[in-house]
Coordinates of C-alpha atoms in Angstrom, one line a residue:
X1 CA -106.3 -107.8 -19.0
X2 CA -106.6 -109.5 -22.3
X3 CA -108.8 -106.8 -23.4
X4 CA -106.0 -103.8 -22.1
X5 CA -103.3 -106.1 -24.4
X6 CA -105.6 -106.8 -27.5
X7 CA -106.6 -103.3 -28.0
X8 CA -103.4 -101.9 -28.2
X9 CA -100.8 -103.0 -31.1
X10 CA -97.9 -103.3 -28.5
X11 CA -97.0 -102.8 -24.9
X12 CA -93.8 -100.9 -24.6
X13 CA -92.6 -101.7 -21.3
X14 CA -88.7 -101.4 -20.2
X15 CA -87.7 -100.5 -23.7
X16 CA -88.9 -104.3 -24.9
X17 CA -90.7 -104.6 -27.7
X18 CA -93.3 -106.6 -25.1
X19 CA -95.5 -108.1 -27.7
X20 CA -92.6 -110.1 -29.5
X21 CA -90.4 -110.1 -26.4
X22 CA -92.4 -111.5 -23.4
X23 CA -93.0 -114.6 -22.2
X24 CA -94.6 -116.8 -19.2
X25 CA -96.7 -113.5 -19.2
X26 CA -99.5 -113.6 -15.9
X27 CA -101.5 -111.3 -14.0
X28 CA -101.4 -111.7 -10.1
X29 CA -104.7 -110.5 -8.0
X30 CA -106.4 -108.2 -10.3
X31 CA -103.7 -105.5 -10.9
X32 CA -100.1 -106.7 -11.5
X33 CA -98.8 -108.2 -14.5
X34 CA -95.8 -110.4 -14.1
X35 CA -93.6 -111.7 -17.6
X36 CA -90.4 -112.4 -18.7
X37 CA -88.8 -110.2 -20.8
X38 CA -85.8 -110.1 -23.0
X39 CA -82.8 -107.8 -22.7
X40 CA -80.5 -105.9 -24.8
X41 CA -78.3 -108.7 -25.5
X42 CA -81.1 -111.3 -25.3
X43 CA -81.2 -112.3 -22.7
X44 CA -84.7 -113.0 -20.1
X45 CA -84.9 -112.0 -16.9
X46 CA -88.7 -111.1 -14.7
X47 CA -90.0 -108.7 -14.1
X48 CA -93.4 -107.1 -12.7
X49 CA -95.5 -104.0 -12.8
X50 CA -98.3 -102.7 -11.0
X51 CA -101.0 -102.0 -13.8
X52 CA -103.4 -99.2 -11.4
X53 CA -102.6 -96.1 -13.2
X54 CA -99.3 -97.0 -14.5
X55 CA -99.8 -97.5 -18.2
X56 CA -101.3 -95.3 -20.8
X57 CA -102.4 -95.3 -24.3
X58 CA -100.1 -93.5 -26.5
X59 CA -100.7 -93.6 -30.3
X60 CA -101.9 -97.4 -29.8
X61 CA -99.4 -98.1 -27.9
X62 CA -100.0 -99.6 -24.1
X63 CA -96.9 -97.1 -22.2
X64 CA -95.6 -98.0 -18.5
X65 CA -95.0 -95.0 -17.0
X66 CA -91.9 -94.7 -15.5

């Protein structure tokens, strides 16, 4: 995991900006990564994805497919 999130220069996930955005970030078992992220209005709330086929590199970006 540290490797998927180093190589890329940010992790757009939900419409965050993930690597300035995220905190208490954590991967569960060996495929879902669980964080905190912020909101619109600045809010943090958690949230979870399932990282087996679900993000892709896009311009060195790390993308959660929707």
């Amino acid at each position: 995991m540290t490797m998927i999130l180093s190589n890329a220069a940010e992790l757009a996930w939900g419409h965050t900006k993930f690597s300035r955005h995220a905190k208490r970030i954590k991967v569960s078992g060996s495929a879902t990564l669980h964080a905190e992220v912020k909101d619109h209005r600045g809010h943090y709330h958690h949230s979870s994805l399932e990282l087996h086929q679900r993000i892709f590199n896009k311009n060195g970006r790390l993308v959660y497919k929707h």
